[in-house]
């Protein structure tokens, strides 16, 4: 007589994912293979993600890749190897895309708010100070700022509100009359003729006005035609509504002469 091998046929009735082990003649034991669990007759894959998130960080996603195998990937807004995930602050890089004059605050994953600092105004992505400061920050208006500084004209650094009509920098640089006005001591009056006090007039406001009085004392005539605003029938507003904390700046393509 020879011993019957219970594992010889059909893996001894064990699962295809199990090992059939002979015990005593005619008997066997079914043991699930590595990565599987069960009684040996039925063996199912072990999903490590079901217990303790598969050893992944709580801010990571566990994904089963095979029997008792998984990978860990940090969730959006976090960085790391999956076992350890660290929150990525949007505000740490380039101020979160906010203005340099704004405060960036992380609110929730992949979100942040931008708030202009004290003494600045705007939406947080673009923040402006008073219009005297803003003249210097824009190449189109910086020359006007330097003329004001040279003559110690600080009217527009006050609380305002003011409306400025600023000849573009290249216009001020190329107009030969500027040197004559400086030599004759009248440049300060020419500059003040471009400033309106006690009002912050946006482009839409100007379309409803025909005359306004400048700080120099004389009036500026306003006309609106062909979708353009023209001052004194000569100078056209080419850039408008740069709003600061104490007024608004409009850029024009000609110098206004009182």
Tab-separated table of C-alpha atoms in Angstrom:
chain	number	residue	atom	x	y	z
A	1	UNK	CA	0.000	0.000	0.000
A	2	UNK	CA	1.121	3.539	-0.698
A	3	UNK	CA	0.049	6.735	1.047
A	4	UNK	CA	-2.543	8.787	-0.764
A	5	UNK	CA	-1.287	12.260	-1.751
A	6	UNK	CA	-4.253	14.513	-1.017
A	7	UNK	CA	-2.581	17.414	-2.878
A	8	UNK	CA	-1.962	15.518	-6.104
A	9	UNK	CA	-5.237	16.333	-7.804
A	10	UNK	CA	-6.683	19.838	-8.257
A	11	UNK	CA	-4.318	21.325	-5.672
A	12	UNK	CA	-6.076	19.204	-3.086
A	13	UNK	CA	-9.203	21.313	-3.379
A	14	UNK	CA	-7.316	24.313	-2.060
A	15	UNK	CA	-7.626	27.748	-3.577
A	16	UNK	CA	-5.487	28.522	-6.603
A	17	UNK	CA	-3.955	31.214	-4.391
A	18	UNK	CA	-3.062	28.671	-1.694
A	19	UNK	CA	-0.420	26.050	-1.108
A	20	UNK	CA	-1.562	22.503	-0.504
A	21	UNK	CA	0.559	20.842	2.170
A	22	UNK	CA	0.439	17.086	2.861
A	23	UNK	CA	-0.019	16.290	6.517
A	24	UNK	CA	-0.895	12.609	7.136
A	25	UNK	CA	-1.671	10.025	4.486
A	26	UNK	CA	-4.805	11.134	2.673
A	27	UNK	CA	-4.936	14.496	4.451
A	28	UNK	CA	-3.692	17.945	3.633
A	29	UNK	CA	-3.709	21.559	4.850
A	30	UNK	CA	-4.446	24.586	2.662
A	31	UNK	CA	-2.369	27.682	3.406
A	32	UNK	CA	-3.057	30.946	1.565
A	33	UNK	CA	-0.084	32.339	-0.333
A	34	UNK	CA	1.730	35.499	0.745
A	35	UNK	CA	-0.435	38.554	0.165
A	36	UNK	CA	-3.667	36.597	0.550
A	37	UNK	CA	-5.876	35.736	3.489
A	38	UNK	CA	-8.556	33.096	4.119
A	39	UNK	CA	-9.018	29.496	5.152
A	40	UNK	CA	-7.007	28.121	2.257
A	41	UNK	CA	-10.078	26.923	0.436
A	42	UNK	CA	-11.000	30.516	-0.275
A	43	UNK	CA	-8.183	33.053	-0.429
A	44	UNK	CA	-8.641	36.754	-1.171
A	45	UNK	CA	-6.104	39.513	-1.722
A	46	UNK	CA	-5.053	41.474	1.323
A	47	UNK	CA	-5.735	45.195	0.764
A	48	UNK	CA	-3.259	46.977	3.041
A	49	UNK	CA	-5.088	50.279	2.516
A	50	UNK	CA	-7.986	49.041	4.635
A	51	UNK	CA	-5.918	49.113	7.818
A	52	UNK	CA	-4.372	52.349	9.068
A	53	UNK	CA	-4.454	53.793	5.542
A	54	UNK	CA	-1.779	51.303	4.525
A	55	UNK	CA	0.835	53.070	6.628
A	56	UNK	CA	0.443	56.202	4.502
A	57	UNK	CA	0.258	59.686	5.966
A	58	UNK	CA	-3.250	60.828	6.876
A	59	UNK	CA	-2.887	63.460	4.152
A	60	UNK	CA	-2.025	60.847	1.526
A	61	UNK	CA	-4.007	58.485	-0.654
A	62	UNK	CA	-3.288	54.764	-0.363
A	63	UNK	CA	-3.666	52.818	-3.615
A	64	UNK	CA	-3.516	49.019	-3.736
A	65	UNK	CA	-1.164	47.781	-6.463
A	66	UNK	CA	-1.214	44.041	-5.749
A	67	UNK	CA	-1.698	41.454	-3.011
A	68	UNK	CA	-0.764	43.216	0.227
A	69	UNK	CA	1.021	45.890	-1.820
A	70	UNK	CA	0.222	49.569	-2.058
A	71	UNK	CA	1.682	52.982	-2.888
A	72	UNK	CA	1.205	56.210	-0.978
A	73	UNK	CA	0.698	59.531	-2.772
A	74	UNK	CA	0.354	62.856	-0.978
A	75	UNK	CA	-2.932	64.629	-1.559
A	76	UNK	CA	-3.147	67.848	-3.584
A	77	UNK	CA	-1.747	70.686	-1.521
A	78	UNK	CA	0.791	68.459	0.245
A	79	UNK	CA	4.283	67.265	-0.639
A	80	UNK	CA	6.367	64.311	0.525
A	81	UNK	CA	6.949	60.621	-0.070
A	82	UNK	CA	3.440	59.575	0.879
A	83	UNK	CA	4.533	58.180	4.200
A	84	UNK	CA	5.077	61.724	5.400
A	85	UNK	CA	3.206	64.614	3.753
A	86	UNK	CA	3.723	68.294	4.518
A	87	UNK	CA	1.249	71.066	3.736
A	88	UNK	CA	2.366	73.335	0.908
A	89	UNK	CA	1.763	76.970	1.810
A	90	UNK	CA	0.825	78.911	-1.326
A	91	UNK	CA	1.951	82.084	0.395
A	92	UNK	CA	5.562	80.961	0.775
A	93	UNK	CA	6.351	81.332	-2.917
A	94	UNK	CA	6.085	84.722	-4.607
A	95	UNK	CA	3.685	85.871	-1.870
A	96	UNK	CA	1.094	83.486	-3.283
A	97	UNK	CA	0.710	85.590	-6.407
A	98	UNK	CA	-0.554	88.508	-4.328
A	99	UNK	CA	0.716	92.052	-4.745
A	100	UNK	CA	3.961	92.901	-2.983
A	101	UNK	CA	1.845	95.379	-1.016
A	102	UNK	CA	-0.643	92.713	0.084
A	103	UNK	CA	-0.839	90.125	2.860
A	104	UNK	CA	-1.277	86.516	1.699
A	105	UNK	CA	-3.248	84.197	3.981
A	106	UNK	CA	-3.684	80.449	3.467
A	107	UNK	CA	-7.347	79.580	3.918
A	108	UNK	CA	-7.759	75.944	2.832
A	109	UNK	CA	-6.150	73.460	0.496
A	110	UNK	CA	-4.938	75.154	-2.697
A	111	UNK	CA	-6.708	78.349	-1.639
A	112	UNK	CA	-5.489	81.674	-0.256
A	113	UNK	CA	-6.670	85.244	0.131
A	114	UNK	CA	-4.829	88.431	-0.795
A	115	UNK	CA	-5.552	91.581	1.207
A	116	UNK	CA	-3.921	94.943	0.546
A	117	UNK	CA	-1.871	96.270	3.427
A	118	UNK	CA	-2.845	99.349	5.423
A	119	UNK	CA	-2.569	102.555	3.363
A	120	UNK	CA	-3.016	100.610	0.116
A	121	UNK	CA	-6.116	99.943	-1.924
A	122	UNK	CA	-7.014	97.287	-4.482
A	123	UNK	CA	-8.122	93.697	-4.854
A	124	UNK	CA	-5.040	92.158	-3.224
A	125	UNK	CA	-3.504	91.149	-6.528
A	126	UNK	CA	-2.959	94.771	-7.428
A	127	UNK	CA	-2.545	97.227	-4.559
A	128	UNK	CA	-1.877	100.937	-4.892
A	129	UNK	CA	-0.735	103.527	-2.383
A	130	UNK	CA	-1.382	107.253	-2.676
A	131	UNK	CA	-1.211	108.665	-6.188
A	132	UNK	CA	2.073	110.469	-5.473
A	133	UNK	CA	3.710	107.070	-4.822
A	134	UNK	CA	1.999	105.479	-7.801
A	135	UNK	CA	3.394	108.050	-10.232
A	136	UNK	CA	6.891	106.743	-9.566
A	137	UNK	CA	5.956	103.072	-9.935
A	138	UNK	CA	4.652	103.460	-13.484
A	139	UNK	CA	7.050	104.277	-16.319
A	140	UNK	CA	4.251	106.181	-18.098
A	141	UNK	CA	3.966	108.646	-15.221
A	142	UNK	CA	7.380	108.613	-13.529
A	143	UNK	CA	8.656	111.722	-15.338
A	144	UNK	CA	5.736	113.759	-13.996
A	145	UNK	CA	6.713	112.572	-10.501
A	146	UNK	CA	10.315	113.745	-10.946
A	147	UNK	CA	9.122	117.186	-12.073
A	148	UNK	CA	6.930	117.438	-8.964
A	149	UNK	CA	9.845	116.387	-6.748
A	150	UNK	CA	12.242	118.823	-8.375
A	151	UNK	CA	9.864	121.688	-7.577
A	152	UNK	CA	8.926	120.286	-4.128
A	153	UNK	CA	5.268	120.085	-5.086
A	154	UNK	CA	3.698	117.714	-2.557
A	155	UNK	CA	0.041	118.670	-2.873
A	156	UNK	CA	-1.033	115.229	-4.025
A	157	UNK	CA	0.640	113.394	-1.149
A	158	UNK	CA	-2.111	114.776	1.107
A	159	UNK	CA	-5.436	113.096	1.912
A	160	UNK	CA	-7.127	114.395	-1.231
A	161	UNK	CA	-9.054	113.268	-3.082
A	162	UNK	CA	-7.357	114.330	-6.317
A	163	UNK	CA	-7.717	113.687	-10.023
A	164	UNK	CA	-4.502	113.746	-12.061
A	165	UNK	CA	-4.114	114.138	-15.791
A	166	UNK	CA	-0.545	113.054	-16.387
A	167	UNK	CA	1.249	113.582	-19.713
A	168	UNK	CA	2.999	110.346	-20.658
A	169	UNK	CA	6.720	110.248	-19.832
A	170	UNK	CA	7.879	110.347	-23.456
A	171	UNK	CA	5.739	113.447	-24.080
A	172	UNK	CA	7.323	115.306	-21.158
A	173	UNK	CA	10.784	114.229	-22.280
A	174	UNK	CA	10.379	115.340	-25.886
A	175	UNK	CA	8.433	118.607	-25.609
A	176	UNK	CA	10.956	121.492	-25.964
A	177	UNK	CA	8.656	123.865	-24.063
A	178	UNK	CA	9.370	122.087	-20.779
A	179	UNK	CA	12.890	123.520	-20.557
A	180	UNK	CA	11.572	126.994	-21.269
A	181	UNK	CA	8.914	126.712	-18.577
A	182	UNK	CA	11.506	125.566	-16.061
A	183	UNK	CA	13.845	128.413	-17.015
A	184	UNK	CA	11.044	130.970	-16.706
A	185	UNK	CA	9.888	129.557	-13.347
A	186	UNK	CA	6.385	128.656	-14.532
A	187	UNK	CA	6.713	124.876	-14.564
A	188	UNK	CA	5.037	124.567	-11.145
A	189	UNK	CA	1.916	126.262	-12.493
A	190	UNK	CA	1.913	124.035	-15.566
A	191	UNK	CA	2.092	120.936	-13.342
A	192	UNK	CA	-0.668	122.148	-11.013
A	193	UNK	CA	-2.853	122.733	-14.066
A	194	UNK	CA	-2.887	118.917	-14.446
A	195	UNK	CA	-4.293	118.377	-10.932
A	196	UNK	CA	-7.904	118.672	-9.796
A	197	UNK	CA	-8.549	118.856	-6.058
A	198	UNK	CA	-11.437	117.675	-3.883
A	199	UNK	CA	-12.581	115.034	-6.362
A	200	UNK	CA	-11.589	111.544	-7.469
A	201	UNK	CA	-13.106	111.457	-10.946
A	202	UNK	CA	-13.156	108.182	-12.820
A	203	UNK	CA	-13.382	108.022	-16.602
A	204	UNK	CA	-17.152	107.481	-16.475
A	205	UNK	CA	-17.515	110.540	-14.216
A	206	UNK	CA	-15.580	112.709	-16.649
A	207	UNK	CA	-17.912	111.828	-19.511
A	208	UNK	CA	-20.673	113.761	-17.730
A	209	UNK	CA	-18.573	116.894	-17.051
A	210	UNK	CA	-17.687	119.743	-19.405
A	211	UNK	CA	-15.419	121.859	-17.198
A	212	UNK	CA	-13.370	121.319	-14.044
A	213	UNK	CA	-11.095	123.673	-12.115
A	214	UNK	CA	-7.449	122.755	-11.631
A	215	UNK	CA	-5.241	123.464	-8.606
A	216	UNK	CA	-3.587	126.141	-10.754
A	217	UNK	CA	-6.920	127.967	-10.758
A	218	UNK	CA	-7.926	127.791	-14.403
A	219	UNK	CA	-10.511	125.483	-15.884
A	220	UNK	CA	-9.946	122.398	-17.995
A	221	UNK	CA	-12.496	121.821	-20.748
A	222	UNK	CA	-13.669	118.244	-21.282
A	223	UNK	CA	-15.304	116.899	-24.421
A	224	UNK	CA	-16.387	113.374	-25.276
A	225	UNK	CA	-16.584	112.176	-28.846
A	226	UNK	CA	-15.922	108.993	-30.809
A	227	UNK	CA	-15.535	107.040	-27.562
A	228	UNK	CA	-12.663	109.272	-26.417
A	229	UNK	CA	-12.300	111.896	-23.719
A	230	UNK	CA	-10.387	114.988	-24.838
A	231	UNK	CA	-9.118	117.793	-22.620
A	232	UNK	CA	-8.977	121.346	-23.979
A	233	UNK	CA	-9.791	119.933	-27.444
A	234	UNK	CA	-6.267	118.574	-27.628
A	235	UNK	CA	-5.122	116.040	-25.046
A	236	UNK	CA	-6.732	112.606	-25.198
A	237	UNK	CA	-6.988	110.294	-22.178
A	238	UNK	CA	-5.162	107.138	-23.278
A	239	UNK	CA	-4.956	105.273	-19.937
A	240	UNK	CA	-7.479	105.765	-17.178
A	241	UNK	CA	-8.693	104.900	-13.704
A	242	UNK	CA	-5.453	104.073	-11.869
A	243	UNK	CA	-7.065	104.407	-8.453
A	244	UNK	CA	-4.923	105.169	-5.409
A	245	UNK	CA	-5.823	105.735	-1.773
A	246	UNK	CA	-6.219	109.476	-2.271
A	247	UNK	CA	-7.317	109.844	-5.872
A	248	UNK	CA	-7.111	108.641	-9.434
A	249	UNK	CA	-4.589	108.984	-12.274
A	250	UNK	CA	-5.381	109.358	-15.969
A	251	UNK	CA	-2.603	109.356	-18.572
A	252	UNK	CA	-2.890	111.832	-21.482
A	253	UNK	CA	-0.998	112.192	-24.746
A	254	UNK	CA	-0.407	115.954	-24.628
A	255	UNK	CA	0.692	118.536	-22.061
A	256	UNK	CA	-2.071	120.817	-20.843
A	257	UNK	CA	-1.116	124.485	-21.028
A	258	UNK	CA	-2.976	127.040	-18.881
